[in-house]
Amino acid sequence: LASTALLLPSARCLFDQPVQVKVEGLRSRQKGVVFSSSATYRTDGSGKIDLLRDPSLSGSYFGVEPMGLLWSMKAETLHKRFQKSCALHPHVVKFSVHEEDREDRMLAEVTNERPLTGNGVSRVPVKGRNFQGVLFTPPEGPFPAVLDLCTLMCEKRASLLASRGFMVLTVPVYTDHPDNIKQMHLDHFKEAVDFLQQQPKVGSKGVGIMARSKGGDIALSLAAFVSGVKAVVSINGCNAVVSVPLYYQNHQIISPLGSDITKLITTESGASIIKYGLGDPLAEENKYSLVPTEQAKGHFLFVASEDDLNWDSKAYMDQMAERLKHHGKENFETLCYPGAGHLLEPPYGPYCPSSFHRIVHHVVLWGGEARAHAEAEVHLWSKIQEFFRTHLSCDAAQTKAKS
C-alpha cells in the first residue's frame, strides 16, 4: 500500500481556513516528520496519522495542534517576518512525510495552496486626491464597508476580510518613508472613508475601521472627528497620537506623543525591546496627545496583547476604557490575550518573534509565545467579523438608492 498525505476538505483553501492533515498507508507504529517546521508523529495500529487527534511527540511543537505545522514555521535566518503584501499571490505550503532518521526517504507529499482572495472577490487599485489603496469587493451584495488602515501597505487582512463578505478598502498610514513624514492629515483618511461610503455595493449606513499599532490612533481620531464611522477595531494601538502631529482642516488638532530612543533594551539575539521608549500618555505634559474618543458616535473593540513588547498595549487599552467610562460611555468592548505578541494577524500564518521594524530602524522583539499567539489570532479573527456584522447593518434600500 502506497503512503499518501491528505489535506481535508481540500488541498486549496483560503489563507485563514484550517486544514486537516492525514497520512495513510504507513507501517503500524511508524514515526514520520512532517513539513519544514518539523513534528514527529507515531502512526496508529492501521498506519494512519490524523493531526486533529494525534499529538506531536517532538519538533517545533508538542501535543495535539492541527495547524501547528503552519504557525510554528520558522525562517532559516533570524529576525525574518513572513509577509504577503500583495493578495494576488497565494501562500503555497508543501507537506512531506519522512521516516524518522531517514529524511532523505520521502514517503508522501501534498501541496496546500492558500490564496488570500476568495472566489469572485475583485481587487481594484484605487487612487484618490490624497489617498491610495486597494479595494476588495465580494460578488453580489450589499455589503458592510470596512476601511483597513495598515501601517505600511499590506493587502492580506483586507482581502481575507472581503472574502468573508465585506467590502474592504485597505490604505496605508505611511505612503512615504516614515522619516519623511512630519505631520499627518486626518482629511486624507476621511477622503478614503467618503470614497467607501459612495460605493454602490455598500449597504451599511456607516463604515467600520480596522487598524493595528500606529494605525490605531488614526482610527480612533477618525471615529472622534469624522461622521459616518460606526465601528472601530483597534489592535494593540495607543490612546494617544504617536510620533507626528495630527492635522484636520488645516489645523493641528492633536500633538504627538514623543519617544525616547535611549530606553531601548537590547537582547542577546540582537533584537531590541522598544516597549518602554514611548512616553506616558497620561503624563501632564502629554495630555494634548490623547485622542478624545468620547466624541465618537460609533462602537469600539479594543484589543490588547499582554505580552506585546512593542508598546504597553494593555495599559493603553485600559486607559481608553477608563476614559470612556469616565464620560458615561458604554460603546466599547475590550479583548485581552495573555501570551500574545504585537503582530496579531489573520490566523494560520507563521508566528514572528522578531524582525526589522521599518519605522524605528531596529530589529525588535514583538513579544508573545507561539502557541498562545496562534490561538489568539484564531479567536480574534472570528471576533472581528462578528463585531463588524453586529455594528454595520446593511440596508438594501440604501444600496439601490446609490445605484
PDB file of N, CA, C and O in Angstrom, residues 65 72 75 102 112 114 139 163 175 192 194 197 206 216 254 357 371 390:
ATOM      1  N   GLU A  65      -2.028  19.730  17.890  1.00  0.00           N
ATOM      2  CA  GLU A  65      -2.097  21.076  17.299  1.00  0.00           C
ATOM      3  C   GLU A  65      -2.354  20.917  15.806  1.00  0.00           C
ATOM      4  O   GLU A  65      -1.419  20.835  15.012  1.00  0.00           O
ATOM      5  N   SER A  72       4.000  27.279  13.435  1.00  0.00           N
ATOM      6  CA  SER A  72       5.332  27.085  14.006  1.00  0.00           C
ATOM      7  C   SER A  72       6.445  27.192  12.967  1.00  0.00           C
ATOM      8  O   SER A  72       7.620  27.036  13.296  1.00  0.00           O
ATOM      9  N   ALA A  75      11.749  30.904   9.663  1.00  0.00           N
ATOM     10  CA  ALA A  75      12.690  31.194   8.581  1.00  0.00           C
ATOM     11  C   ALA A  75      14.044  30.581   8.908  1.00  0.00           C
ATOM     12  O   ALA A  75      14.354  30.296  10.069  1.00  0.00           O
ATOM     13  N   ARG A 102      15.438   9.191   8.645  1.00  0.00           N
ATOM     14  CA  ARG A 102      15.665   8.931   7.218  1.00  0.00           C
ATOM     15  C   ARG A 102      15.012  10.039   6.414  1.00  0.00           C
ATOM     16  O   ARG A 102      14.101   9.813   5.628  1.00  0.00           O
ATOM     17  N   ASN A 112      -0.405  22.384  -0.393  1.00  0.00           N
ATOM     18  CA  ASN A 112      -1.557  23.160   0.043  1.00  0.00           C
ATOM     19  C   ASN A 112      -1.433  24.577  -0.516  1.00  0.00           C
ATOM     20  O   ASN A 112      -0.512  25.305  -0.178  1.00  0.00           O
ATOM     21  N   ARG A 114      -2.889  28.237  -0.551  1.00  0.00           N
ATOM     22  CA  ARG A 114      -3.697  29.046   0.358  1.00  0.00           C
ATOM     23  C   ARG A 114      -3.841  30.473  -0.197  1.00  0.00           C
ATOM     24  O   ARG A 114      -3.092  31.383   0.181  1.00  0.00           O
ATOM     25  N   PRO A 139     -18.542  39.221  -4.640  1.00  0.00           N
ATOM     26  CA  PRO A 139     -19.611  39.214  -5.642  1.00  0.00           C
ATOM     27  C   PRO A 139     -20.966  39.520  -5.013  1.00  0.00           C
ATOM     28  O   PRO A 139     -21.163  39.308  -3.818  1.00  0.00           O
ATOM     29  N   SER A 163     -13.222  38.417   1.607  1.00  0.00           N
ATOM     30  CA  SER A 163     -13.638  37.056   1.278  1.00  0.00           C
ATOM     31  C   SER A 163     -14.657  36.508   2.269  1.00  0.00           C
ATOM     32  O   SER A 163     -15.275  35.471   2.012  1.00  0.00           O
ATOM     33  N   THR A 175       2.606  56.384   3.345  1.00  0.00           N
ATOM     34  CA  THR A 175       2.772  56.196   1.905  1.00  0.00           C
ATOM     35  C   THR A 175       4.164  56.602   1.454  1.00  0.00           C
ATOM     36  O   THR A 175       4.574  56.304   0.340  1.00  0.00           O
ATOM     37  N   ALA A 192     -10.817  58.691   2.201  1.00  0.00           N
ATOM     38  CA  ALA A 192     -10.974  57.253   1.989  1.00  0.00           C
ATOM     39  C   ALA A 192     -12.298  56.754   2.566  1.00  0.00           C
ATOM     40  O   ALA A 192     -12.973  55.913   1.965  1.00  0.00           O
ATOM     41  N   ASP A 194     -15.053  58.567   2.891  1.00  0.00           N
ATOM     42  CA  ASP A 194     -16.094  59.063   1.984  1.00  0.00           C
ATOM     43  C   ASP A 194     -16.155  58.233   0.706  1.00  0.00           C
ATOM     44  O   ASP A 194     -17.250  57.915   0.204  1.00  0.00           O
ATOM     45  N   GLN A 197     -18.014  55.012   1.402  1.00  0.00           N
ATOM     46  CA  GLN A 197     -19.454  55.195   1.597  1.00  0.00           C
ATOM     47  C   GLN A 197     -20.191  55.410   0.282  1.00  0.00           C
ATOM     48  O   GLN A 197     -21.394  55.130   0.187  1.00  0.00           O
ATOM     49  N   GLY A 206     -22.845  53.363   7.670  1.00  0.00           N
ATOM     50  CA  GLY A 206     -21.547  53.928   8.005  1.00  0.00           C
ATOM     51  C   GLY A 206     -20.474  52.909   7.698  1.00  0.00           C
ATOM     52  O   GLY A 206     -20.756  51.839   7.160  1.00  0.00           O
ATOM     53  N   GLY A 216      -3.901  52.499  14.731  1.00  0.00           N
ATOM     54  CA  GLY A 216      -4.934  52.575  15.751  1.00  0.00           C
ATOM     55  C   GLY A 216      -5.285  53.993  16.142  1.00  0.00           C
ATOM     56  O   GLY A 216      -6.464  54.340  16.286  1.00  0.00           O
ATOM     57  N   ILE A 254      -4.185  67.433  17.334  1.00  0.00           N
ATOM     58  CA  ILE A 254      -3.594  66.618  18.397  1.00  0.00           C
ATOM     59  C   ILE A 254      -2.076  66.666  18.285  1.00  0.00           C
ATOM     60  O   ILE A 254      -1.506  66.492  17.204  1.00  0.00           O
ATOM     61  N   HIS A 357      12.076  46.503  12.260  1.00  0.00           N
ATOM     62  CA  HIS A 357      10.979  47.467  12.382  1.00  0.00           C
ATOM     63  C   HIS A 357      11.292  48.638  11.460  1.00  0.00           C
ATOM     64  O   HIS A 357      12.231  49.401  11.715  1.00  0.00           O
ATOM     65  N   ARG A 371       2.366  29.359  20.588  1.00  0.00           N
ATOM     66  CA  ARG A 371       1.082  28.666  20.679  1.00  0.00           C
ATOM     67  C   ARG A 371      -0.037  29.617  21.119  1.00  0.00           C
ATOM     68  O   ARG A 371      -1.116  29.659  20.515  1.00  0.00           O
ATOM     69  N   THR A 390     -22.266  42.981  13.622  1.00  0.00           N
ATOM     70  CA  THR A 390     -23.205  43.489  14.630  1.00  0.00           C
ATOM     71  C   THR A 390     -23.442  44.986  14.473  1.00  0.00           C
ATOM     72  O   THR A 390     -24.582  45.460  14.571  1.00  0.00           O
TER      73      THR A 390
END
